[in-house]
């Protein structure tokens, strides 16, 4: 488990260099007092481990940069290695714009996973042909965050999925979709239509990830009960980490078939392949017994496919 005495820890992503697992995580000082303030003071922390359980803290990977796309905070991302060997970190930049905040997807590169060189400008913004853009109704209307990048299964370039909201009427909550973009070189990105339709009952699909677990493509994402929409938005509805299988890593994803992998005690679930080849889930703990925010990343717990084709995990072991 990763838990820091003076800092909150929440959303995270991983990279495997063959010897160590590198954990990148959102972190903010507890001296802020109110844990809700952490979102607007977040940096990207960094730690390494050989077993996904005992972690050694390293210097932060990224910090907010004044007068930039990240002048408010760094939010969630992912890391991939190019065919040439360089590491590419894709992440969310939160910037002050007037009285509100704007989300953009940014990129940094590294030769060693420790020292990162951020690009001068963001690489992706919402394309209004398919995605919602700010229309004055709230300050965070453009859901353009949490990029997950992976190589095309046929080796034909790269894909990015991310948290997005479909273009639609201003009074409709049920617009959460799996955003999509493509690239041939990890540098220039082209927006593409979403890989899931709106109207699936989610205001947003946070920290999406797609993996092939024991031969089956699967999408994992997170959404709290208060952010459910449509028929899913019932009194006492509980969210958490969700999952749905698909025919391909690039979808399409039928969100009418989603299943809850965990409840709201855990969030930002990530699948990772352990050294023995077995897949496991890590997540961060959202609340303690007294209801206070914890902000700690769990040890890995194996996942498995059930007889009915649903990815399952023993949540009692996720502590």
Tab-separated table of C-alpha atoms in Angstrom:
chain	number	residue	atom	x	y	z
A	1	UNK	CA	0.000	0.000	0.000
A	2	UNK	CA	1.082	3.551	-0.681
A	3	UNK	CA	-0.007	6.032	1.986
A	4	UNK	CA	1.801	9.287	2.751
A	5	UNK	CA	1.622	10.943	6.169
A	6	UNK	CA	1.532	14.551	4.993
A	7	UNK	CA	-0.097	14.157	1.579
A	8	UNK	CA	-3.310	12.936	0.043
A	9	UNK	CA	-2.875	10.350	-2.717
A	10	UNK	CA	-5.615	9.479	-5.197
A	11	UNK	CA	-5.813	8.829	-8.996
A	12	UNK	CA	-2.776	7.003	-10.361
A	13	UNK	CA	-1.263	5.179	-13.341
A	14	UNK	CA	1.624	2.754	-13.837
A	15	UNK	CA	4.562	2.031	-16.102
A	16	UNK	CA	6.693	-1.125	-16.098
A	17	UNK	CA	10.337	-0.770	-17.169
A	18	UNK	CA	10.974	-4.511	-16.844
A	19	UNK	CA	12.657	-4.224	-13.452
A	20	UNK	CA	10.481	-1.817	-11.476
A	21	UNK	CA	6.896	-0.706	-11.548
A	22	UNK	CA	6.690	3.078	-11.677
A	23	UNK	CA	3.646	4.528	-9.971
A	24	UNK	CA	2.548	8.040	-10.886
A	25	UNK	CA	-0.148	9.475	-8.651
A	26	UNK	CA	-1.985	12.682	-7.894
A	27	UNK	CA	-0.843	14.230	-4.641
A	28	UNK	CA	-1.562	17.375	-2.641
A	29	UNK	CA	-0.524	18.482	0.868
A	30	UNK	CA	-2.874	17.785	3.769
A	31	UNK	CA	-2.005	21.251	5.037
A	32	UNK	CA	-4.733	22.456	2.642
A	33	UNK	CA	-7.167	21.320	5.344
A	34	UNK	CA	-10.195	20.434	3.225
A	35	UNK	CA	-9.544	17.342	1.059
A	36	UNK	CA	-11.881	18.705	-1.617
A	37	UNK	CA	-9.296	21.429	-2.277
A	38	UNK	CA	-6.765	18.823	-3.381
A	39	UNK	CA	-8.142	18.729	-6.936
A	40	UNK	CA	-6.984	22.283	-7.599
A	41	UNK	CA	-3.523	21.864	-6.058
A	42	UNK	CA	-2.506	18.496	-7.519
A	43	UNK	CA	0.952	17.461	-8.709
A	44	UNK	CA	2.077	14.144	-10.206
A	45	UNK	CA	3.967	12.140	-7.601
A	46	UNK	CA	6.267	9.227	-8.398
A	47	UNK	CA	7.247	6.030	-6.596
A	48	UNK	CA	8.828	2.702	-7.609
A	49	UNK	CA	8.330	-0.879	-6.485
A	50	UNK	CA	9.410	-4.369	-7.444
A	51	UNK	CA	6.244	-6.032	-6.163
A	52	UNK	CA	3.472	-3.389	-6.303
A	53	UNK	CA	3.292	-3.425	-2.499
A	54	UNK	CA	6.361	-1.738	-1.018
A	55	UNK	CA	7.025	1.653	-2.588
A	56	UNK	CA	10.040	3.980	-2.625
A	57	UNK	CA	9.139	7.634	-3.087
A	58	UNK	CA	10.958	9.611	-5.798
A	59	UNK	CA	10.760	13.329	-6.644
A	60	UNK	CA	7.491	14.456	-8.185
A	61	UNK	CA	7.302	13.813	-11.914
A	62	UNK	CA	5.345	16.962	-12.797
A	63	UNK	CA	4.317	20.172	-11.078
A	64	UNK	CA	1.925	22.923	-12.207
A	65	UNK	CA	3.602	25.558	-14.406
A	66	UNK	CA	2.520	29.224	-14.099
A	67	UNK	CA	0.780	30.759	-17.126
A	68	UNK	CA	0.394	27.421	-18.866
A	69	UNK	CA	-2.183	24.708	-19.511
A	70	UNK	CA	-1.237	23.305	-16.089
A	71	UNK	CA	-1.171	26.490	-14.035
A	72	UNK	CA	-3.900	25.180	-11.695
A	73	UNK	CA	-3.088	21.473	-11.349
A	74	UNK	CA	-1.862	18.242	-12.909
A	75	UNK	CA	-4.532	15.583	-13.304
A	76	UNK	CA	-4.589	11.914	-14.291
A	77	UNK	CA	-2.722	10.318	-17.212
A	78	UNK	CA	-0.854	7.301	-18.552
A	79	UNK	CA	2.640	6.343	-19.759
A	80	UNK	CA	3.745	4.426	-22.862
A	81	UNK	CA	7.105	3.699	-24.473
A	82	UNK	CA	7.623	4.522	-28.129
A	83	UNK	CA	9.162	2.085	-30.589
A	84	UNK	CA	12.329	4.224	-30.403
A	85	UNK	CA	12.556	3.754	-26.616
A	86	UNK	CA	11.471	7.154	-25.286
A	87	UNK	CA	8.806	7.315	-22.579
A	88	UNK	CA	5.736	9.474	-23.220
A	89	UNK	CA	3.572	10.656	-20.343
A	90	UNK	CA	0.095	11.854	-21.320
A	91	UNK	CA	-1.747	13.747	-18.610
A	92	UNK	CA	-4.465	16.264	-17.888
A	93	UNK	CA	-3.640	19.935	-17.544
A	94	UNK	CA	-6.013	22.079	-15.515
A	95	UNK	CA	-5.692	25.775	-16.281
A	96	UNK	CA	-7.246	28.940	-14.885
A	97	UNK	CA	-9.291	30.711	-17.530
A	98	UNK	CA	-11.038	33.809	-16.213
A	99	UNK	CA	-13.164	32.653	-13.279
A	100	UNK	CA	-13.214	28.981	-14.292
A	101	UNK	CA	-11.010	26.048	-15.202
A	102	UNK	CA	-10.251	24.390	-18.529
A	103	UNK	CA	-9.086	20.805	-19.049
A	104	UNK	CA	-6.615	19.935	-21.784
A	105	UNK	CA	-4.578	16.826	-22.532
A	106	UNK	CA	-0.820	17.384	-22.388
A	107	UNK	CA	2.346	15.383	-23.013
A	108	UNK	CA	5.834	15.082	-21.507
A	109	UNK	CA	8.761	12.869	-22.539
A	110	UNK	CA	11.582	11.175	-20.661
A	111	UNK	CA	14.513	8.840	-21.196
A	112	UNK	CA	14.457	7.386	-17.685
A	113	UNK	CA	10.903	7.824	-16.270
A	114	UNK	CA	12.329	10.278	-13.690
A	115	UNK	CA	13.186	13.514	-15.511
A	116	UNK	CA	10.312	14.749	-17.665
A	117	UNK	CA	10.195	17.378	-20.403
A	118	UNK	CA	6.683	18.832	-20.815
A	119	UNK	CA	5.580	20.091	-24.227
A	120	UNK	CA	4.952	23.815	-24.494
A	121	UNK	CA	1.323	23.397	-25.566
A	122	UNK	CA	-1.497	20.871	-25.012
A	123	UNK	CA	-1.941	18.160	-27.611
A	124	UNK	CA	-5.721	17.710	-27.488
A	125	UNK	CA	-8.857	19.751	-26.771
A	126	UNK	CA	-12.521	18.768	-27.240
A	127	UNK	CA	-13.586	18.716	-30.881
A	128	UNK	CA	-17.056	20.353	-31.005
A	129	UNK	CA	-18.123	18.021	-33.816
A	130	UNK	CA	-18.505	15.258	-31.224
A	131	UNK	CA	-17.699	16.627	-27.767
A	132	UNK	CA	-19.106	19.159	-25.346
A	133	UNK	CA	-17.391	22.545	-25.023
A	134	UNK	CA	-17.844	25.310	-22.483
A	135	UNK	CA	-21.147	27.116	-22.944
A	136	UNK	CA	-21.225	29.192	-19.784
A	137	UNK	CA	-23.439	26.839	-17.778
A	138	UNK	CA	-20.649	25.722	-15.442
A	139	UNK	CA	-16.927	26.214	-14.945
A	140	UNK	CA	-15.761	22.701	-15.797
A	141	UNK	CA	-18.028	21.874	-18.727
A	142	UNK	CA	-15.319	20.484	-20.960
A	143	UNK	CA	-14.594	16.959	-19.817
A	144	UNK	CA	-11.258	16.355	-21.549
A	145	UNK	CA	-9.076	14.442	-19.119
A	146	UNK	CA	-7.610	11.116	-17.943
A	147	UNK	CA	-5.927	10.025	-21.199
A	148	UNK	CA	-5.138	6.336	-21.595
A	149	UNK	CA	-2.823	5.647	-24.553
A	150	UNK	CA	-2.124	2.258	-26.132
A	151	UNK	CA	-0.684	0.922	-29.369
A	152	UNK	CA	-3.016	-0.197	-32.114
A	153	UNK	CA	-3.443	-4.004	-31.929
A	154	UNK	CA	-2.300	-4.241	-35.560
A	155	UNK	CA	0.676	-1.950	-34.953
A	156	UNK	CA	-0.912	0.832	-36.981
A	157	UNK	CA	-0.271	3.863	-34.796
A	158	UNK	CA	-1.666	4.701	-31.380
A	159	UNK	CA	-5.029	5.205	-29.723
A	160	UNK	CA	-6.061	7.444	-26.855
A	161	UNK	CA	-9.239	7.060	-24.845
A	162	UNK	CA	-10.195	9.693	-22.316
A	163	UNK	CA	-12.964	11.080	-20.121
A	164	UNK	CA	-15.294	13.052	-22.382
A	165	UNK	CA	-18.813	14.374	-22.644
A	166	UNK	CA	-20.758	14.169	-25.879
A	167	UNK	CA	-22.134	17.272	-27.553
A	168	UNK	CA	-25.772	17.619	-26.553
A	169	UNK	CA	-28.458	19.790	-24.940
A	170	UNK	CA	-27.241	21.934	-22.063
A	171	UNK	CA	-29.751	20.472	-19.592
A	172	UNK	CA	-28.863	16.803	-20.179
A	173	UNK	CA	-26.565	15.086	-17.651
A	174	UNK	CA	-26.425	11.750	-19.439
A	175	UNK	CA	-23.618	12.632	-21.857
A	176	UNK	CA	-20.624	10.667	-20.553
A	177	UNK	CA	-18.738	8.837	-23.320
A	178	UNK	CA	-15.378	7.225	-24.013
A	179	UNK	CA	-13.482	9.915	-25.904
A	180	UNK	CA	-11.159	8.821	-28.718
A	181	UNK	CA	-8.179	10.209	-30.611
A	182	UNK	CA	-5.488	8.659	-32.821
A	183	UNK	CA	-1.840	9.289	-33.682
A	184	UNK	CA	0.860	7.820	-35.866
A	185	UNK	CA	3.785	9.226	-33.878
A	186	UNK	CA	2.566	10.022	-30.308
A	187	UNK	CA	3.135	13.715	-31.079
A	188	UNK	CA	0.288	14.858	-33.337
A	189	UNK	CA	-3.192	13.681	-32.383
A	190	UNK	CA	-6.418	13.662	-34.389
A	191	UNK	CA	-9.794	13.747	-32.661
A	192	UNK	CA	-12.176	10.909	-33.510
A	193	UNK	CA	-15.795	10.085	-32.649
A	194	UNK	CA	-16.396	8.568	-29.199
A	195	UNK	CA	-16.168	4.811	-28.749
A	196	UNK	CA	-19.430	4.647	-26.780
A	197	UNK	CA	-22.786	6.413	-27.249
A	198	UNK	CA	-24.220	8.928	-24.766
A	199	UNK	CA	-27.286	8.003	-22.767
A	200	UNK	CA	-25.638	5.085	-20.954
A	201	UNK	CA	-26.344	6.449	-17.477
A	202	UNK	CA	-22.999	8.075	-16.660
A	203	UNK	CA	-22.311	11.792	-16.384
A	204	UNK	CA	-18.676	10.922	-16.942
A	205	UNK	CA	-16.437	7.867	-17.259
A	206	UNK	CA	-13.335	8.754	-15.270
A	207	UNK	CA	-9.845	7.233	-15.490
A	208	UNK	CA	-10.723	4.855	-18.357
A	209	UNK	CA	-8.348	2.017	-19.161
A	210	UNK	CA	-8.503	-0.763	-21.744
A	211	UNK	CA	-6.525	-4.002	-21.471
A	212	UNK	CA	-6.627	-7.535	-22.836
A	213	UNK	CA	-7.027	-9.808	-19.805
A	214	UNK	CA	-6.553	-13.491	-20.555
A	215	UNK	CA	-7.406	-12.903	-24.193
A	216	UNK	CA	-10.490	-10.722	-23.623
A	217	UNK	CA	-10.521	-6.945	-24.202
A	218	UNK	CA	-12.021	-5.082	-21.260
A	219	UNK	CA	-12.749	-1.440	-20.428
A	220	UNK	CA	-12.421	-0.252	-16.827
A	221	UNK	CA	-13.601	3.162	-15.632
A	222	UNK	CA	-14.858	4.900	-12.486
A	223	UNK	CA	-18.013	6.850	-11.683
A	224	UNK	CA	-19.518	7.750	-8.297
A	225	UNK	CA	-23.181	7.251	-7.491
A	226	UNK	CA	-23.819	10.981	-7.448
A	227	UNK	CA	-22.648	11.171	-11.065
A	228	UNK	CA	-24.936	8.456	-12.395
A	229	UNK	CA	-27.653	9.587	-14.774
A	230	UNK	CA	-30.853	8.433	-16.408
A	231	UNK	CA	-32.361	5.204	-15.032
A	232	UNK	CA	-29.146	4.543	-13.075
A	233	UNK	CA	-29.738	7.679	-10.993
A	234	UNK	CA	-31.927	6.206	-8.259
A	235	UNK	CA	-32.069	7.055	-4.533
A	236	UNK	CA	-29.073	5.503	-2.817
A	237	UNK	CA	-27.396	4.473	-6.089
A	238	UNK	CA	-23.797	3.424	-5.507
A	239	UNK	CA	-20.934	3.895	-7.934
A	240	UNK	CA	-17.280	2.886	-7.871
A	241	UNK	CA	-15.153	1.068	-10.422
A	242	UNK	CA	-17.011	-0.350	-13.441
A	243	UNK	CA	-16.067	-2.796	-16.184
A	244	UNK	CA	-17.375	-4.080	-19.500
A	245	UNK	CA	-15.890	-6.519	-21.995
A	246	UNK	CA	-15.657	-5.765	-25.719
A	247	UNK	CA	-14.788	-7.462	-28.980
A	248	UNK	CA	-11.716	-5.253	-29.492
A	249	UNK	CA	-9.484	-2.870	-27.563
A	250	UNK	CA	-10.854	-0.041	-29.680
A	251	UNK	CA	-14.468	-0.915	-28.866
A	252	UNK	CA	-17.147	-0.039	-29.513
A	253	UNK	CA	-18.116	-0.293	-25.844
A	254	UNK	CA	-21.693	-1.266	-25.013
A	255	UNK	CA	-22.173	0.487	-21.671
A	256	UNK	CA	-25.584	-1.099	-21.184
A	257	UNK	CA	-23.633	-4.241	-20.239
A	258	UNK	CA	-21.398	-2.704	-17.546
A	259	UNK	CA	-20.914	-4.341	-14.166
A	260	UNK	CA	-19.669	-2.854	-10.914
A	261	UNK	CA	-16.202	-4.164	-10.056
A	262	UNK	CA	-16.044	-2.361	-6.680
A	263	UNK	CA	-18.231	-0.017	-4.665
A	264	UNK	CA	-17.454	3.607	-3.790
A	265	UNK	CA	-14.973	2.741	-1.060
A	266	UNK	CA	-12.533	2.302	-3.946
A	267	UNK	CA	-11.978	4.457	-7.011
A	268	UNK	CA	-9.671	4.960	-9.981
A	269	UNK	CA	-9.224	1.205	-10.451
A	270	UNK	CA	-6.268	0.131	-12.588
A	271	UNK	CA	-5.514	-3.288	-14.033
A	272	UNK	CA	-1.856	-4.316	-13.990
A	273	UNK	CA	-0.054	-7.477	-15.058
A	274	UNK	CA	2.146	-8.756	-12.253
A	275	UNK	CA	5.542	-10.399	-12.656
A	276	UNK	CA	3.937	-13.866	-12.626
A	277	UNK	CA	1.749	-12.874	-15.578
A	278	UNK	CA	-1.420	-12.703	-13.510
A	279	UNK	CA	-3.665	-9.647	-13.765
A	280	UNK	CA	-4.599	-7.700	-10.657
A	281	UNK	CA	-6.483	-4.567	-9.645
A	282	UNK	CA	-5.190	-1.592	-7.681
A	283	UNK	CA	-7.413	1.301	-6.580
A	284	UNK	CA	-7.349	4.150	-4.105
A	285	UNK	CA	-9.304	4.199	-0.842
A	286	UNK	CA	-11.822	7.015	-0.731
A	287	UNK	CA	-13.000	7.040	2.895
A	288	UNK	CA	-12.134	5.782	6.349
A	289	UNK	CA	-14.483	4.339	9.019
A	290	UNK	CA	-15.338	7.879	10.198
A	291	UNK	CA	-16.111	9.070	6.677
A	292	UNK	CA	-12.955	11.161	6.269
A	293	UNK	CA	-11.054	11.015	2.987
A	294	UNK	CA	-8.163	8.531	3.169
A	295	UNK	CA	-6.287	8.831	-0.082
A	296	UNK	CA	-4.139	5.683	-0.147
A	297	UNK	CA	-3.424	3.196	-2.939
A	298	UNK	CA	-4.217	-0.445	-2.248
A	299	UNK	CA	-2.069	-3.517	-2.712
A	300	UNK	CA	-2.881	-5.524	-5.856
A	301	UNK	CA	-5.652	-8.128	-5.784
A	302	UNK	CA	-6.050	-10.730	-8.565
A	303	UNK	CA	-8.962	-10.421	-10.981
A	304	UNK	CA	-10.660	-13.254	-12.834
A	305	UNK	CA	-13.352	-13.863	-15.407
A	306	UNK	CA	-16.511	-15.407	-13.979
A	307	UNK	CA	-18.504	-18.097	-15.744
A	308	UNK	CA	-20.916	-15.462	-17.046
A	309	UNK	CA	-18.094	-13.495	-18.709
A	310	UNK	CA	-17.786	-10.718	-16.132
A	311	UNK	CA	-14.480	-9.536	-14.689
A	312	UNK	CA	-14.536	-10.005	-10.911
A	313	UNK	CA	-12.323	-9.126	-7.939
A	314	UNK	CA	-12.407	-10.034	-4.242
A	315	UNK	CA	-13.087	-6.557	-2.837
A	316	UNK	CA	-12.581	-7.760	0.735
A	317	UNK	CA	-8.886	-8.121	-0.069
A	318	UNK	CA	-8.551	-4.590	-1.445
A	319	UNK	CA	-7.296	-2.877	1.727
